[in-house]
Short mmCIF file of C-alpha atoms and ligand atoms in Angstrom, two decimals:
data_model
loop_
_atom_site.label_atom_id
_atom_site.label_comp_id
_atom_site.label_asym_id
_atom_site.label_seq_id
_atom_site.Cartn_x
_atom_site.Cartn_y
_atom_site.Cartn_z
CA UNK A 1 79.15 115.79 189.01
CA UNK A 2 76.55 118.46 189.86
CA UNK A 3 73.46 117.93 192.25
CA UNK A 4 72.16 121.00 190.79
CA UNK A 5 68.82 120.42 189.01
CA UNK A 6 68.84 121.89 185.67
CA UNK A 7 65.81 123.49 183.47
CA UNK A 8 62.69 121.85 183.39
CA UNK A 9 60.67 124.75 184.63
CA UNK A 10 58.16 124.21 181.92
CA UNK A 11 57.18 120.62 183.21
CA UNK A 12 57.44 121.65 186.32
CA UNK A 13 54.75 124.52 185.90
CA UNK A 14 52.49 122.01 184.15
CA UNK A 15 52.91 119.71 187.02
CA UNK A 16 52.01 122.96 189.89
CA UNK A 17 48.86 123.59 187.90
CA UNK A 18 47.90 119.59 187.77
CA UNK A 19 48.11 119.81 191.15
CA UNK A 20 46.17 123.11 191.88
CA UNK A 21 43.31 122.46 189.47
CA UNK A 22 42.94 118.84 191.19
CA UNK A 23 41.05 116.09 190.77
CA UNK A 24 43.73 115.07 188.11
CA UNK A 25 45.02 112.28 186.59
CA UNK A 26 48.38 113.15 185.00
CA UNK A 27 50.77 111.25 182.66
CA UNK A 28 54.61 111.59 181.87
CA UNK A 29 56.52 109.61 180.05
CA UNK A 30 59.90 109.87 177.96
CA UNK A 31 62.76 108.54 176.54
CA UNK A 32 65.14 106.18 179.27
CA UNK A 33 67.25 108.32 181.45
CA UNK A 34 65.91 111.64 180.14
CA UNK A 35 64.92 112.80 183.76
CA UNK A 36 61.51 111.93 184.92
CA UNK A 37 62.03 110.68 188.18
CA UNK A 38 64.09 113.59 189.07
CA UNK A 39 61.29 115.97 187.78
CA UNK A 40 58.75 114.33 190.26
CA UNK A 41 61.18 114.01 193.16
CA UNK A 42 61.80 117.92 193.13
CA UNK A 43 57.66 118.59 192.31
CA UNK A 44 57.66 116.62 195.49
CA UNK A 45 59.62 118.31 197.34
CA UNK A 46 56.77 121.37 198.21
CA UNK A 47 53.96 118.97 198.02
CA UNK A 48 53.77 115.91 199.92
CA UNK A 49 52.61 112.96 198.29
CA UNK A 50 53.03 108.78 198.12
CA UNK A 51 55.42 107.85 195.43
CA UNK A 52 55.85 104.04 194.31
CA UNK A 53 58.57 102.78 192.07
CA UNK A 54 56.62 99.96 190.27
CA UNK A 55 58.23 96.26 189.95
CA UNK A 56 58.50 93.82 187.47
CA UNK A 57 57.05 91.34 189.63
CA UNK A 58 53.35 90.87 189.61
CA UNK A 59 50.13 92.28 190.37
CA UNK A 60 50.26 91.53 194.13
CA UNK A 61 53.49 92.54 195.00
CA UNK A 62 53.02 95.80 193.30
CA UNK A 63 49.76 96.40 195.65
CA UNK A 64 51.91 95.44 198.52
CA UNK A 65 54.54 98.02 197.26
CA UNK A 66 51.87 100.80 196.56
CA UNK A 67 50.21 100.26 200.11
CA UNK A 68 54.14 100.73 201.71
CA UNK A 69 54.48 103.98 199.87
CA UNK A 70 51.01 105.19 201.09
CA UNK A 71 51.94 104.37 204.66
CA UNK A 72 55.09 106.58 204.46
CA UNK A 73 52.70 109.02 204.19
CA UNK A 74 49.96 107.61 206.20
CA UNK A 75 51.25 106.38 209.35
CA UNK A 76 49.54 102.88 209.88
CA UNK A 77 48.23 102.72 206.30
CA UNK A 78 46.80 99.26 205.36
CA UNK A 79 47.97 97.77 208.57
CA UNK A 80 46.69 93.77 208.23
CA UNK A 81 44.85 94.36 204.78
CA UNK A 82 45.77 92.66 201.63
CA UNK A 83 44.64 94.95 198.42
CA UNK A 84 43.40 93.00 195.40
CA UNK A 85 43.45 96.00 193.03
CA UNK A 86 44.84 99.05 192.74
CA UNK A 87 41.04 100.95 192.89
CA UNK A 88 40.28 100.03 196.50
CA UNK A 89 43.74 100.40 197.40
CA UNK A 90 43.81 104.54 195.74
CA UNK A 91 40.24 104.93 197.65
CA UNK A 92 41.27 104.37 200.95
CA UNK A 93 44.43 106.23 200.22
CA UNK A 94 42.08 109.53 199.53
CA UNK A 95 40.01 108.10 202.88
CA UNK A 96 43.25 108.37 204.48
CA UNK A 97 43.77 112.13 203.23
CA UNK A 98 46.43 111.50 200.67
CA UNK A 99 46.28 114.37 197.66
CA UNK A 100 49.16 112.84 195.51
CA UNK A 101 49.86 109.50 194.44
CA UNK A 102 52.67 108.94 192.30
CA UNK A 103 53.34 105.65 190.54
CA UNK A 104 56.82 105.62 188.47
CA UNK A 105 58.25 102.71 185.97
CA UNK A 106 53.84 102.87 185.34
CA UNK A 107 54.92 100.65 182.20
CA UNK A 108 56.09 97.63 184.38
CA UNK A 109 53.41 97.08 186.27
CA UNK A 110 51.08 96.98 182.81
CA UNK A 111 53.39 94.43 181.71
CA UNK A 112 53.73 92.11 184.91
CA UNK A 113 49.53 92.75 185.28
CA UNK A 114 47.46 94.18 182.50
CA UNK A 115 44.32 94.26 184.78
CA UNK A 116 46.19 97.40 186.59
CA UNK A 117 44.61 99.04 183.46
CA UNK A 118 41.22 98.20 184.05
CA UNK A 119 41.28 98.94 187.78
CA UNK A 120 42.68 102.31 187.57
CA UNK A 121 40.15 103.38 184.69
CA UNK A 122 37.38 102.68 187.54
CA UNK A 123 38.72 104.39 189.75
CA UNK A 124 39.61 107.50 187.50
CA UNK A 125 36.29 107.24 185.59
CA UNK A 126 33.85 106.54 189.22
CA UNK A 127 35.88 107.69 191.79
CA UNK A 128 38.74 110.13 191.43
CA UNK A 129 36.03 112.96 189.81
CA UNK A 130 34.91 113.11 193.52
CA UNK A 131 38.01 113.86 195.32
CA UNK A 132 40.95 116.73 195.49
CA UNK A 133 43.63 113.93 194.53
CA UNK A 134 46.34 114.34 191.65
CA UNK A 135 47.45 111.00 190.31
CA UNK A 136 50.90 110.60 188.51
CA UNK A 137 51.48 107.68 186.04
CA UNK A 138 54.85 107.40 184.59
CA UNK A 139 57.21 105.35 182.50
CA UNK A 140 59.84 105.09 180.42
CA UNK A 141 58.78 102.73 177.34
CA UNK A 142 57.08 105.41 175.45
CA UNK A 143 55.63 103.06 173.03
CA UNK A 144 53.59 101.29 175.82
CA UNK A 145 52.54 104.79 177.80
CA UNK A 146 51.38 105.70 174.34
CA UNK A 147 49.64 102.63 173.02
CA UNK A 148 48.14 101.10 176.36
CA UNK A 149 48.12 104.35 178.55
CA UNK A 150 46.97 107.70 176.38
CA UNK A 151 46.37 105.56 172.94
CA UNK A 152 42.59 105.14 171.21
CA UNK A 153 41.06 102.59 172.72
CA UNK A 154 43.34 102.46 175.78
CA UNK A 155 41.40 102.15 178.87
CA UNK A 156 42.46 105.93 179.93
CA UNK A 157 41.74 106.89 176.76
CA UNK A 158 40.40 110.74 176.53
CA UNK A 159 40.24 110.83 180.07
CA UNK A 160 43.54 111.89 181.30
CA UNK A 161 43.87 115.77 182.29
CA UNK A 162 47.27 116.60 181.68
CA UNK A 163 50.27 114.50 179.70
CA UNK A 164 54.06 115.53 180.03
CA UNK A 165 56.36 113.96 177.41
CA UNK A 166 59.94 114.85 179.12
CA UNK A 167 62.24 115.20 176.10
CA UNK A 168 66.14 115.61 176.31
CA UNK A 169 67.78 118.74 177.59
CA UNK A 170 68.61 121.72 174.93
CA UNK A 171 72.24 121.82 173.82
CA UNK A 172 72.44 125.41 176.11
CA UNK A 173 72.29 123.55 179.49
CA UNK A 174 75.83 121.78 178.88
CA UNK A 175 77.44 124.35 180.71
CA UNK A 176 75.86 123.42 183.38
CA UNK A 177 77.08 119.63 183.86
CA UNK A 178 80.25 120.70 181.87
CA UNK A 179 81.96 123.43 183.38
CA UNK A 180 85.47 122.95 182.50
CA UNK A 181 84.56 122.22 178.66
CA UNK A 182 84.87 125.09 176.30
CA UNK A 183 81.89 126.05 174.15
CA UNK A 184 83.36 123.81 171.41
CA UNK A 185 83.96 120.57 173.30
CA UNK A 186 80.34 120.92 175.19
CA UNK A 187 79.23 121.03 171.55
CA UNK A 188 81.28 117.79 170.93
CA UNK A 189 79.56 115.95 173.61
CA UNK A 190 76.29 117.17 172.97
CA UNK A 191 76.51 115.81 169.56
CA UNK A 192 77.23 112.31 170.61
CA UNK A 193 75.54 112.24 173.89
CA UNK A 194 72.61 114.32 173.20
CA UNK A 195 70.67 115.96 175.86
CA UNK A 196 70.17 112.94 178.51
CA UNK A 197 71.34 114.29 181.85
CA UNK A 198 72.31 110.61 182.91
CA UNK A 199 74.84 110.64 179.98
CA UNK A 200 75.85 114.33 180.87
CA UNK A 201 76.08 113.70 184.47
CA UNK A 202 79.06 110.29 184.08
CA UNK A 203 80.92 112.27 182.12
CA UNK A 204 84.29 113.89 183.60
CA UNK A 205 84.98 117.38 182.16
CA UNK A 206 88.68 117.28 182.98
CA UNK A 207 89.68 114.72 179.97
CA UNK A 208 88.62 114.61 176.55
CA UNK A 209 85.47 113.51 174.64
CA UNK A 210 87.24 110.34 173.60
CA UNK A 211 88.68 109.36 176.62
CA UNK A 212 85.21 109.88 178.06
CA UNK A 213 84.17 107.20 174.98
CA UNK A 214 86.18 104.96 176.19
CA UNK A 215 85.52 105.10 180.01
CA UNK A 216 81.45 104.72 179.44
CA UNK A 217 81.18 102.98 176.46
CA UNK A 218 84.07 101.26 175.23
CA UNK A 219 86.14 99.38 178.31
CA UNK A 220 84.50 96.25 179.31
CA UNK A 221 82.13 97.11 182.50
CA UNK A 222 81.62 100.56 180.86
CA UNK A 223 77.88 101.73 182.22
CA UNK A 224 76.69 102.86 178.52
CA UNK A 225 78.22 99.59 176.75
CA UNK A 226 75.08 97.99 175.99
CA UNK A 227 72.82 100.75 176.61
CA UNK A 228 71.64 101.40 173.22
CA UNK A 229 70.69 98.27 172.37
CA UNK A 230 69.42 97.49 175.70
CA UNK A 231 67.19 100.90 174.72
CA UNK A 232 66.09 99.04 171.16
CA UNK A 233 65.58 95.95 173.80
CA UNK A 234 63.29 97.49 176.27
CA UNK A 235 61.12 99.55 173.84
CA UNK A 236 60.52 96.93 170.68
CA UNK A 237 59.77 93.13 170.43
CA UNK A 238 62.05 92.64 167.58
CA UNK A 239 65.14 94.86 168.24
CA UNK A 240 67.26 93.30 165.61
CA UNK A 241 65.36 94.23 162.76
CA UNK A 242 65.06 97.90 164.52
CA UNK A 243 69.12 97.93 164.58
CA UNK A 244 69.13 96.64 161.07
CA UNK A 245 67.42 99.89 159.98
CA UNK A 246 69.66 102.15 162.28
CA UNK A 247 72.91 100.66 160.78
CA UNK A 248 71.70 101.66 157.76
CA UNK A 249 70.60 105.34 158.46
CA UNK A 250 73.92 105.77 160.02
CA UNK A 251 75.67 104.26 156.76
CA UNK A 252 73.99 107.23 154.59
CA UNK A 253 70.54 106.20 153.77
CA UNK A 254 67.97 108.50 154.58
CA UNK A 255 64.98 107.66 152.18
CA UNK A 256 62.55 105.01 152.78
CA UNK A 257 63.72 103.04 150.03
CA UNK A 258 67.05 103.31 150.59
CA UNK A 259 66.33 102.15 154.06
CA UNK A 260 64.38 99.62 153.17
CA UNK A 261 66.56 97.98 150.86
CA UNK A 262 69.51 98.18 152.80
CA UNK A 263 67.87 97.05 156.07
CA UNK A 264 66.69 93.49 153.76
CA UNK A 265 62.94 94.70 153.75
CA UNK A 266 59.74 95.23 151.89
CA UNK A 267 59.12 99.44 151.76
CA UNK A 268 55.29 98.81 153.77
CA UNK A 269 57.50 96.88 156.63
CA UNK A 270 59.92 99.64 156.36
CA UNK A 271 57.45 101.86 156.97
CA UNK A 272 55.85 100.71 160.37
CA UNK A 273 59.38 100.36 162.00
CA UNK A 274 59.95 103.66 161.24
CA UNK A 275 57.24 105.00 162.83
CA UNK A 276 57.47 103.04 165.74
CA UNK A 277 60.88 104.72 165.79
CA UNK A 278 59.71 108.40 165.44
CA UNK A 279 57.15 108.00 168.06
CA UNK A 280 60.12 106.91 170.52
CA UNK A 281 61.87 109.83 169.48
CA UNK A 282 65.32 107.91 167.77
CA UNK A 283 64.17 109.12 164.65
CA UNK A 284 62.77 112.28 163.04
CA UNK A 285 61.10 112.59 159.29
CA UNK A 286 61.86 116.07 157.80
CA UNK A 287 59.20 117.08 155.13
CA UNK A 288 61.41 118.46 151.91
CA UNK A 289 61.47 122.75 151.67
CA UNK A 290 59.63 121.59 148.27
CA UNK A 291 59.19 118.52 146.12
CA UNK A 292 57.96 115.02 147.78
CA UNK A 293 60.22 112.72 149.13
CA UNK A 294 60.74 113.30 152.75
CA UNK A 295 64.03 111.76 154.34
CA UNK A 296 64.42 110.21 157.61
CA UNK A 297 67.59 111.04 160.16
CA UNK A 298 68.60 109.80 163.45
CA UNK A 299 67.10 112.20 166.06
CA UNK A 300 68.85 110.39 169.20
CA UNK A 301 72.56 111.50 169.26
CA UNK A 302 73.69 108.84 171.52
CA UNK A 303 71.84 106.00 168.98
CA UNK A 304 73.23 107.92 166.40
CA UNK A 305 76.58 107.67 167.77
CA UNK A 306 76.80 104.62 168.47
CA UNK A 307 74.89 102.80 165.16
CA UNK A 308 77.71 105.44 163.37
CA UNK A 309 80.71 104.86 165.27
CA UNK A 310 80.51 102.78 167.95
CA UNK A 311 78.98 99.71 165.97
CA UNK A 312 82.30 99.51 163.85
CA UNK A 313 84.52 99.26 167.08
CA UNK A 314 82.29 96.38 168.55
CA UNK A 315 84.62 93.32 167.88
CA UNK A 316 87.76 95.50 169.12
CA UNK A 317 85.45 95.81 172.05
CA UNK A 318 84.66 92.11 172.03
CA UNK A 319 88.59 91.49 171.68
CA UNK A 320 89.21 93.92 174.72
CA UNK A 321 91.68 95.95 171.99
CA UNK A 322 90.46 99.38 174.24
CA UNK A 323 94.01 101.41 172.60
CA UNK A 324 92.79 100.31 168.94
CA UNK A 325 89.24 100.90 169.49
CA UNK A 326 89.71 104.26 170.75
CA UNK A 327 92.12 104.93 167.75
CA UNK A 328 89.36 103.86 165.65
CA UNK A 329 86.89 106.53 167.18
CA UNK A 330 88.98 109.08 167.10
CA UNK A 331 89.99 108.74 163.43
CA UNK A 332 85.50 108.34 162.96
CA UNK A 333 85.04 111.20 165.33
CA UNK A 334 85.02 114.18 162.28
CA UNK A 335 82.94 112.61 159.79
CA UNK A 336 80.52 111.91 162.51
CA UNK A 337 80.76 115.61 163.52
CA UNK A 338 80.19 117.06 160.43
CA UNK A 339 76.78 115.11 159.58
CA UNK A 340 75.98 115.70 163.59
CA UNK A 341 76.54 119.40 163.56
CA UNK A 342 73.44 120.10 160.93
CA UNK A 343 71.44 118.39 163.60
CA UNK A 344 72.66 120.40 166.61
CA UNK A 345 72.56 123.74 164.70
CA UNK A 346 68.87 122.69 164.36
CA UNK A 347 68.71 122.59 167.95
CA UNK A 348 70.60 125.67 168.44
CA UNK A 349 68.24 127.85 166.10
CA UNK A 350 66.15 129.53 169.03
CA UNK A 351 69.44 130.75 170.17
CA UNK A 352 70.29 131.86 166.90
CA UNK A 353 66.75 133.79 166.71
CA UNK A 354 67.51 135.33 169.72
CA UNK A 355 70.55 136.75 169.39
CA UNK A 356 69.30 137.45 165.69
CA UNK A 357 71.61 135.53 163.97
CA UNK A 358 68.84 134.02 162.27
CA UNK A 359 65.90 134.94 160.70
CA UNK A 360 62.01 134.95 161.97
CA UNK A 361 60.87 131.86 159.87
CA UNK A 362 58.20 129.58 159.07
CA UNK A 363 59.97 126.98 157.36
CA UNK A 364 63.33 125.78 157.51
CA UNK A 365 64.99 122.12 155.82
CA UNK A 366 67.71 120.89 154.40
CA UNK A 367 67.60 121.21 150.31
CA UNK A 368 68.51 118.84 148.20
CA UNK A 369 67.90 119.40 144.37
CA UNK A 370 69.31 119.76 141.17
CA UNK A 371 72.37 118.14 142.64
CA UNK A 372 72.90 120.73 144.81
CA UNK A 373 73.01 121.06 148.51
CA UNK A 374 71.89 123.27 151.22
CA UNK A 375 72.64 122.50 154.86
CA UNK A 376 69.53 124.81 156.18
CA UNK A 377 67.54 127.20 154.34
CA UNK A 378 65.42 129.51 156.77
CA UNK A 379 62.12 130.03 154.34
CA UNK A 380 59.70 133.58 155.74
CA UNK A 381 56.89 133.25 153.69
CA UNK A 382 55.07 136.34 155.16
CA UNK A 383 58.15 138.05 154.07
CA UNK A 384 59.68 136.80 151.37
CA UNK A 385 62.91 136.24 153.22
CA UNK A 386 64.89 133.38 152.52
CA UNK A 387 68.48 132.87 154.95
CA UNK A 388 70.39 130.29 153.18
CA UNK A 389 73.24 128.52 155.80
CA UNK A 390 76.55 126.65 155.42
CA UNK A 391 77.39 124.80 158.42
CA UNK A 392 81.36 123.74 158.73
CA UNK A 393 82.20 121.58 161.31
CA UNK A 394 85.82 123.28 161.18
CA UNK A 395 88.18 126.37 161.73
CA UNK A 396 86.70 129.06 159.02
CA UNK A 397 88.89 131.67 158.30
CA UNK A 398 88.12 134.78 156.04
CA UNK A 399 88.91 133.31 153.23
CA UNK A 400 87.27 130.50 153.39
CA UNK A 401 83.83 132.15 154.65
CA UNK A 402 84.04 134.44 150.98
CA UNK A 403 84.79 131.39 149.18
CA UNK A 404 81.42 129.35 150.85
CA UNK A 405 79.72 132.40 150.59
CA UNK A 406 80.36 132.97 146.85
CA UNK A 407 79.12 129.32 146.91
CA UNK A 408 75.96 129.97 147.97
CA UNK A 409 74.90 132.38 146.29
CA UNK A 410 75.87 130.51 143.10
CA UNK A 411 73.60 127.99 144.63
CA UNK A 412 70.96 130.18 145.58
CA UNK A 413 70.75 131.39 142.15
CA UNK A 414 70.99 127.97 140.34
CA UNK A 415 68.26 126.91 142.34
CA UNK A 416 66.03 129.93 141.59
CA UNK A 417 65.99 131.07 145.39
CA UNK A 418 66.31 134.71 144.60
CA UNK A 419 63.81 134.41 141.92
CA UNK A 420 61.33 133.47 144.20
CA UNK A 421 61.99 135.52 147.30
CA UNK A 422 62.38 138.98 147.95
CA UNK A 423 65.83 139.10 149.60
CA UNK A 424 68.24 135.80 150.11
CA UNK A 425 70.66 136.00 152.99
CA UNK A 426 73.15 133.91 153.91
CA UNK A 427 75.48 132.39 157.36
CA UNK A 428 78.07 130.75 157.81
CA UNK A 429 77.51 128.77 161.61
CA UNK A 430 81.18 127.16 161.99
CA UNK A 431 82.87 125.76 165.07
CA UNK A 432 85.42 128.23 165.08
CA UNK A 433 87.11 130.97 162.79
CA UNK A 434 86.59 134.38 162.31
CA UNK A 435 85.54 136.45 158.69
CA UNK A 436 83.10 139.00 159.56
CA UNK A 437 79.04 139.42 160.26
CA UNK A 438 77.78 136.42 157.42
CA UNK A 439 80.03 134.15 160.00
CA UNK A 440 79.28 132.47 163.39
CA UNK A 441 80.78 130.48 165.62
CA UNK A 442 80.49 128.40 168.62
CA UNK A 443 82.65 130.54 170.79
CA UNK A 444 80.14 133.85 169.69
CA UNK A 445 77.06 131.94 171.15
CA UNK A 446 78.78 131.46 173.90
CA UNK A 447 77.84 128.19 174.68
N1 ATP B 501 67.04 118.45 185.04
C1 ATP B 501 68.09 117.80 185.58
N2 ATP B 501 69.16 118.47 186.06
C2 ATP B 501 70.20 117.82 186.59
N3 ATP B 501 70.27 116.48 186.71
C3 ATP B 501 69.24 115.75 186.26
C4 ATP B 501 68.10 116.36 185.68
N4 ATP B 501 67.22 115.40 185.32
C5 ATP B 501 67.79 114.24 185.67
N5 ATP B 501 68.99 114.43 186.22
C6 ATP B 501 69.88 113.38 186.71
O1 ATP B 501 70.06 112.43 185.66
C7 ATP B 501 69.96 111.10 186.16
C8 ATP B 501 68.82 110.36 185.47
O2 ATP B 501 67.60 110.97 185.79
P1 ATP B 501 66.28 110.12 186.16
O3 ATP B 501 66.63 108.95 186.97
O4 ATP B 501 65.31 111.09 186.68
O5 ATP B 501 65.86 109.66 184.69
P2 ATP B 501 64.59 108.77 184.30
O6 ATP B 501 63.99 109.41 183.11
O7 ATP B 501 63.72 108.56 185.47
O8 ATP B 501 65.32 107.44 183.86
P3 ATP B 501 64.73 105.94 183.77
O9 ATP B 501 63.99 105.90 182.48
O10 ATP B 501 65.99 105.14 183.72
O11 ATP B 501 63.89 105.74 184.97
C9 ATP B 501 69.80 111.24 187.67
O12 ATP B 501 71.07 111.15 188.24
C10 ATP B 501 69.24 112.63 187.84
O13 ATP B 501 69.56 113.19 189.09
MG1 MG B 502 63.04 106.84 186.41
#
């Protein structure tokens, strides 16, 4: 397990300026487990500062909480006083010459006490203009930091300085937290964990994926057991109907009506929970290259995963069958890999820019059309490039890459692609193999 904090110098930079052009209010919020606490704790490690993890007890205990963490900083702080809102309380805390105030788990305290809301606007909107103080609000149900914090009509509304949405680590960083992996196998476990350094961080690089699977996730007690519906839980008021329409993403649909029909509801209803889901980041709408219809995927590998795979294990799980269950994933494991490698060669195109494997684009999508399929085309509309790619969750060898090369360029063709564009190029990304410059694998990115 490393101690070793990883990335993150963007926030981090955002946060530094925050605090030098103070008064500031800032927000950050993000998915569960993605790393905001950590992100503060090392901000405050060069500037000294209050920091309160909020309760989900009331509005008075909270207070009590607040006015502890300022007296950490403030030697005697509130000795004998008993705030009544958070605005008197954040005053004499700038009386007192504190510069940062830092309230995490922001979200609970909303829900135990709206009022908080109120408060704090007064003091931001009255009071906070006339001081050098940098106030952090953060929390973890994105839906409520959106709505109630930064949303229209929210009491912060157009007010706040600076917002930080902390999204999941880039597929790169694995090395980091997975030393003794190979390229391959961090690739693995990025595609079913995803980029949440709490994930990254349980898991023991000196067995396998699976046996990793079955340590956090499968055996009874396992930390991640319940965590994606406990995720579903937190975030939404009617999870069910939310895991309805995962189970049926993961069994294939990926248009609205589709969706809709095999989640049991009417397309408008559809419609809402989806966005509710995109705006939590579990799921991502791709616009089609051309045509209309846009399609919807899971975005969240570890939802993914576990609406895909994990889902159809549950009553082995239930029967504590842990051998059968992890038989089960195992034999799942490739078909899940295949669909989840389009999604992490996604991730991985800035790496493929860079080490100019890839095109300069300004579009890129899966095609579907004409019966025909295109993992990723790479569209340059300034100059009439198109990059057409395969991606093989396999061992490609050279005859194999010809073969899926000769294929798409038959496709390429059919579809009118070097009609409309002044050169079509094409790649090969596979997991491993070898067969010359149109091929690229794991191992070359060095990952
Ligand atoms: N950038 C990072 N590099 C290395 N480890 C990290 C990084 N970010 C977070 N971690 C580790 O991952 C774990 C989870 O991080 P953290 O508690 O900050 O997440 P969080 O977003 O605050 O989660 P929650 O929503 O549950 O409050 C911690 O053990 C933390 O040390
Ligand atoms: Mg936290």
């Amino acid at each position: 397990m490393i101690e070793k904090f990883v990335d993150r110098n963007d926030e981090l930079r955002v946060l530094m300026e925050s605090w030098s052009s103070r008064p500031s209010l800032m927000i950050i919020y993000g998915r569960r487990r993605v790393g905001k606490t950590r992100l503060l704790k090392e901000f405050m490690r060069g500037v000294r500062g209050a920091y309160f993890l909020s309760r989900l007890t009331n509005h008075a205990d909270n207070l009590r909480g607040l006015a502890g963490a300022v007296g950490r900083v403030v030697e005697g702080f509130g000795a004998g006083k008993e705030y009544v809102s958070i605005d008197a309380l954040l005053k004499d805390a700038w009386s007192s010459g504190v510069e940062l105030v830092v309230i995490d788990e922001f979200t609970y305290w909303v829900r135990v006490a709206p009022r908080v809301m109120s408060e704090l606007q007064l003091f931001v909107d009255e009071y906070l203009p006339k001081t050098r103080m940098l106030l952090v609000l953060c929390g973890s149900l994105i839906g409520v930091m959106e709505r109630d914090v930064l949303g229209g009509g929210a009491p912060l509304y157009g007010r706040r300085s600076f917002s930080i949405k902390v999204e999941p680590l880039k597929p790169w960083v694995l090395k980091e937290f997975l030393p003794n992996y190979s390229s391959m196998e961090r690739m693995t476990t990025y595609a079913v964990f995803g980029g949440v350094p709490y994930y990254l961080r349980l898991i023991d690089d000196s067995v396998d994926l699976v046996e990793n699977v079955g340590k956090l996730i499968v055996s009874k007690g396992g930390p991640l057991r319940d965590e994606a519906e406990f995720m579903l839980r937190e975030e939404f008021r009617n999870p069910s109907v939310y895991g309805r329409i995962l189970r049926a993403m993961a069994s294939g649909a990926t248009t609205l009506g589709k969706i809709a029909d095999a989640a049991g509801l009417p397309h408008t209803h559809a419609i809402a929970y989806l966005d509710n889901l995109r705006r939590v980041g579990i799921v991502d709408r791709r616009a089609p290259l051309w045509g209309r219809r846009g399609t919807y995927v899971i975005r969240d590998y570890f939802m993914n995963f576990n609406y895909s795979v994990i889902e159809k294990v549950r009553s082995l799980m239930e029967l504590e069958m842990y051998d059968e269950a992890l038989n089960e994933i195992r034999k799942a494991l490739p078909t899940y890999l295949g669909r989840a490698f389009e999604e992490v060669v996604r991730d991985l195109l800035p790496i493929l820019k860079r080490k100019g494997y890839v095109i300069p684009f300004t579009k890129v999508g899966k095609v579907v059309r004409k019966g025909v399929e295109i993992d990723l085309a790479l569209l340059n509309e300034r100059s009439g490039i198109a990059q057409l790619i395969e991606v093989k969750w396999s061992k490609v060898g050279p005859k194999d890459a010809s073969r899926h090369l000769r294929n798409l360029e038959r496709k390429a063709e059919y579809l009118g692609f070097t009609e409309r564009f002044n050169e079509v190029k094409y790649l090969i990304i596979a997991r491993e193999g070898e067969g010359g410059e149109e091929v690229v694998t794991l191992a070359d990115l060095d990952l």
